[in-house]
């Protein structure tokens, strides 16, 4: 699968280290996944259809592309905040 121009700074600071917690690793994985979703939605042509999967089922519903994109960006921002909070709390634990 060809790369879509992923910038090296996209994952800067989100690479889990040996001493990172499982929570941070999970958040890092979710952030990477969400970046891909945002990238794919933003690269879609205007006339393409987007479907949202019903939670815990195999049912899909037609969704608005722009709404899905903005929702995905919001989720990405929330995940980044959670990651920063986890990183900051880890740093304060180390200092104590």
PDB file of C-alpha atoms in Angstrom:
ATOM      1  CA  UNK A   1       0.000   0.000   0.000  1.00  0.00           C
ATOM      2  CA  UNK A   2       1.533   3.357  -0.977  1.00  0.00           C
ATOM      3  CA  UNK A   3       2.308   5.885   1.689  1.00  0.00           C
ATOM      4  CA  UNK A   4       0.238   9.083   1.744  1.00  0.00           C
ATOM      5  CA  UNK A   5       3.038  11.444   2.694  1.00  0.00           C
ATOM      6  CA  UNK A   6       3.211  10.796   6.417  1.00  0.00           C
ATOM      7  CA  UNK A   7       5.411  13.429   7.963  1.00  0.00           C
ATOM      8  CA  UNK A   8       8.093  12.370  10.473  1.00  0.00           C
ATOM      9  CA  UNK A   9       6.784  14.903  12.990  1.00  0.00           C
ATOM     10  CA  UNK A  10       3.321  13.290  12.929  1.00  0.00           C
ATOM     11  CA  UNK A  11       4.397  10.714  15.493  1.00  0.00           C
ATOM     12  CA  UNK A  12       6.941  12.859  17.292  1.00  0.00           C
ATOM     13  CA  UNK A  13       6.747  12.263  21.017  1.00  0.00           C
ATOM     14  CA  UNK A  14       4.256   9.425  20.643  1.00  0.00           C
ATOM     15  CA  UNK A  15       6.696   6.551  20.307  1.00  0.00           C
ATOM     16  CA  UNK A  16       6.429   4.353  23.381  1.00  0.00           C
ATOM     17  CA  UNK A  17       9.704   3.739  25.176  1.00  0.00           C
ATOM     18  CA  UNK A  18      10.777   0.751  27.242  1.00  0.00           C
ATOM     19  CA  UNK A  19       9.617   2.405  30.464  1.00  0.00           C
ATOM     20  CA  UNK A  20       6.245   3.620  29.133  1.00  0.00           C
ATOM     21  CA  UNK A  21       3.050   2.368  30.685  1.00  0.00           C
ATOM     22  CA  UNK A  22       0.584   0.108  28.887  1.00  0.00           C
ATOM     23  CA  UNK A  23      -1.902   2.993  29.017  1.00  0.00           C
ATOM     24  CA  UNK A  24       0.490   5.233  27.074  1.00  0.00           C
ATOM     25  CA  UNK A  25       1.205   2.488  24.551  1.00  0.00           C
ATOM     26  CA  UNK A  26      -2.522   1.971  24.022  1.00  0.00           C
ATOM     27  CA  UNK A  27      -3.084   5.712  23.612  1.00  0.00           C
ATOM     28  CA  UNK A  28      -0.199   5.919  21.169  1.00  0.00           C
ATOM     29  CA  UNK A  29      -1.717   3.123  19.081  1.00  0.00           C
ATOM     30  CA  UNK A  30      -5.140   4.794  19.122  1.00  0.00           C
ATOM     31  CA  UNK A  31      -3.609   8.135  18.106  1.00  0.00           C
ATOM     32  CA  UNK A  32      -1.883   6.528  15.133  1.00  0.00           C
ATOM     33  CA  UNK A  33      -5.127   4.849  14.070  1.00  0.00           C
ATOM     34  CA  UNK A  34      -7.077   8.091  14.406  1.00  0.00           C
ATOM     35  CA  UNK A  35      -4.465   9.999  12.357  1.00  0.00           C
ATOM     36  CA  UNK A  36      -4.996   7.489   9.559  1.00  0.00           C
ATOM     37  CA  UNK A  37      -8.785   7.935   9.763  1.00  0.00           C
ATOM     38  CA  UNK A  38      -8.448  11.738   9.591  1.00  0.00           C
ATOM     39  CA  UNK A  39      -6.001  11.491   6.705  1.00  0.00           C
ATOM     40  CA  UNK A  40      -8.231   9.125   4.732  1.00  0.00           C
ATOM     41  CA  UNK A  41     -11.348  11.227   5.292  1.00  0.00           C
ATOM     42  CA  UNK A  42      -9.585  14.446   4.347  1.00  0.00           C
ATOM     43  CA  UNK A  43      -8.257  12.900   1.124  1.00  0.00           C
ATOM     44  CA  UNK A  44     -11.647  11.667  -0.079  1.00  0.00           C
ATOM     45  CA  UNK A  45     -13.258  13.287  -3.093  1.00  0.00           C
ATOM     46  CA  UNK A  46     -16.310  15.415  -2.347  1.00  0.00           C
ATOM     47  CA  UNK A  47     -18.732  13.027  -4.066  1.00  0.00           C
ATOM     48  CA  UNK A  48     -17.618   9.902  -2.140  1.00  0.00           C
ATOM     49  CA  UNK A  49     -19.938   8.287   0.368  1.00  0.00           C
ATOM     50  CA  UNK A  50     -18.902   7.588   3.939  1.00  0.00           C
ATOM     51  CA  UNK A  51     -20.504   4.991   6.164  1.00  0.00           C
ATOM     52  CA  UNK A  52     -20.462   4.756   9.953  1.00  0.00           C
ATOM     53  CA  UNK A  53     -20.538   1.340  11.602  1.00  0.00           C
ATOM     54  CA  UNK A  54     -23.130   0.829  14.286  1.00  0.00           C
ATOM     55  CA  UNK A  55     -21.333   0.100  17.545  1.00  0.00           C
ATOM     56  CA  UNK A  56     -21.091  -3.605  18.394  1.00  0.00           C
ATOM     57  CA  UNK A  57     -22.701  -4.750  15.145  1.00  0.00           C
ATOM     58  CA  UNK A  58     -22.100  -5.198  11.444  1.00  0.00           C
ATOM     59  CA  UNK A  59     -24.650  -2.590  10.399  1.00  0.00           C
ATOM     60  CA  UNK A  60     -23.462   0.500   8.493  1.00  0.00           C
ATOM     61  CA  UNK A  61     -25.276   3.814   8.027  1.00  0.00           C
ATOM     62  CA  UNK A  62     -24.624   6.564   5.514  1.00  0.00           C
ATOM     63  CA  UNK A  63     -22.892   9.517   7.203  1.00  0.00           C
ATOM     64  CA  UNK A  64     -21.873  13.032   6.194  1.00  0.00           C
ATOM     65  CA  UNK A  65     -18.188  13.190   5.225  1.00  0.00           C
ATOM     66  CA  UNK A  66     -17.545  16.617   6.759  1.00  0.00           C
ATOM     67  CA  UNK A  67     -19.224  15.679  10.035  1.00  0.00           C
ATOM     68  CA  UNK A  68     -17.204  12.473  10.226  1.00  0.00           C
ATOM     69  CA  UNK A  69     -14.003  14.392   9.521  1.00  0.00           C
ATOM     70  CA  UNK A  70     -14.646  16.983  12.224  1.00  0.00           C
ATOM     71  CA  UNK A  71     -15.671  14.277  14.701  1.00  0.00           C
ATOM     72  CA  UNK A  72     -12.518  12.306  13.924  1.00  0.00           C
ATOM     73  CA  UNK A  73     -10.369  15.403  14.434  1.00  0.00           C
ATOM     74  CA  UNK A  74     -12.038  16.020  17.802  1.00  0.00           C
ATOM     75  CA  UNK A  75     -11.377  12.440  18.854  1.00  0.00           C
ATOM     76  CA  UNK A  76      -7.735  12.823  17.806  1.00  0.00           C
ATOM     77  CA  UNK A  77      -7.401  16.002  19.875  1.00  0.00           C
ATOM     78  CA  UNK A  78      -8.915  14.276  22.915  1.00  0.00           C
ATOM     79  CA  UNK A  79      -6.547  11.319  22.540  1.00  0.00           C
ATOM     80  CA  UNK A  80      -3.567  13.670  22.306  1.00  0.00           C
ATOM     81  CA  UNK A  81      -4.691  15.457  25.499  1.00  0.00           C
ATOM     82  CA  UNK A  82      -5.041  12.132  27.304  1.00  0.00           C
ATOM     83  CA  UNK A  83      -1.567  11.116  26.139  1.00  0.00           C
ATOM     84  CA  UNK A  84      -0.084  14.415  27.350  1.00  0.00           C
ATOM     85  CA  UNK A  85      -1.804  14.029  30.726  1.00  0.00           C
ATOM     86  CA  UNK A  86      -0.476  10.483  31.069  1.00  0.00           C
ATOM     87  CA  UNK A  87       3.000  11.663  30.128  1.00  0.00           C
ATOM     88  CA  UNK A  88       2.873  14.571  32.583  1.00  0.00           C
ATOM     89  CA  UNK A  89       1.609  12.385  35.433  1.00  0.00           C
ATOM     90  CA  UNK A  90       4.384   9.909  34.696  1.00  0.00           C
ATOM     91  CA  UNK A  91       6.971  12.710  34.872  1.00  0.00           C
ATOM     92  CA  UNK A  92       5.617  13.940  38.220  1.00  0.00           C
ATOM     93  CA  UNK A  93       5.783  10.376  39.608  1.00  0.00           C
ATOM     94  CA  UNK A  94       9.427  10.150  38.547  1.00  0.00           C
ATOM     95  CA  UNK A  95      10.282  13.465  40.242  1.00  0.00           C
ATOM     96  CA  UNK A  96       8.783  12.352  43.596  1.00  0.00           C
TER      97      UNK A  96
END
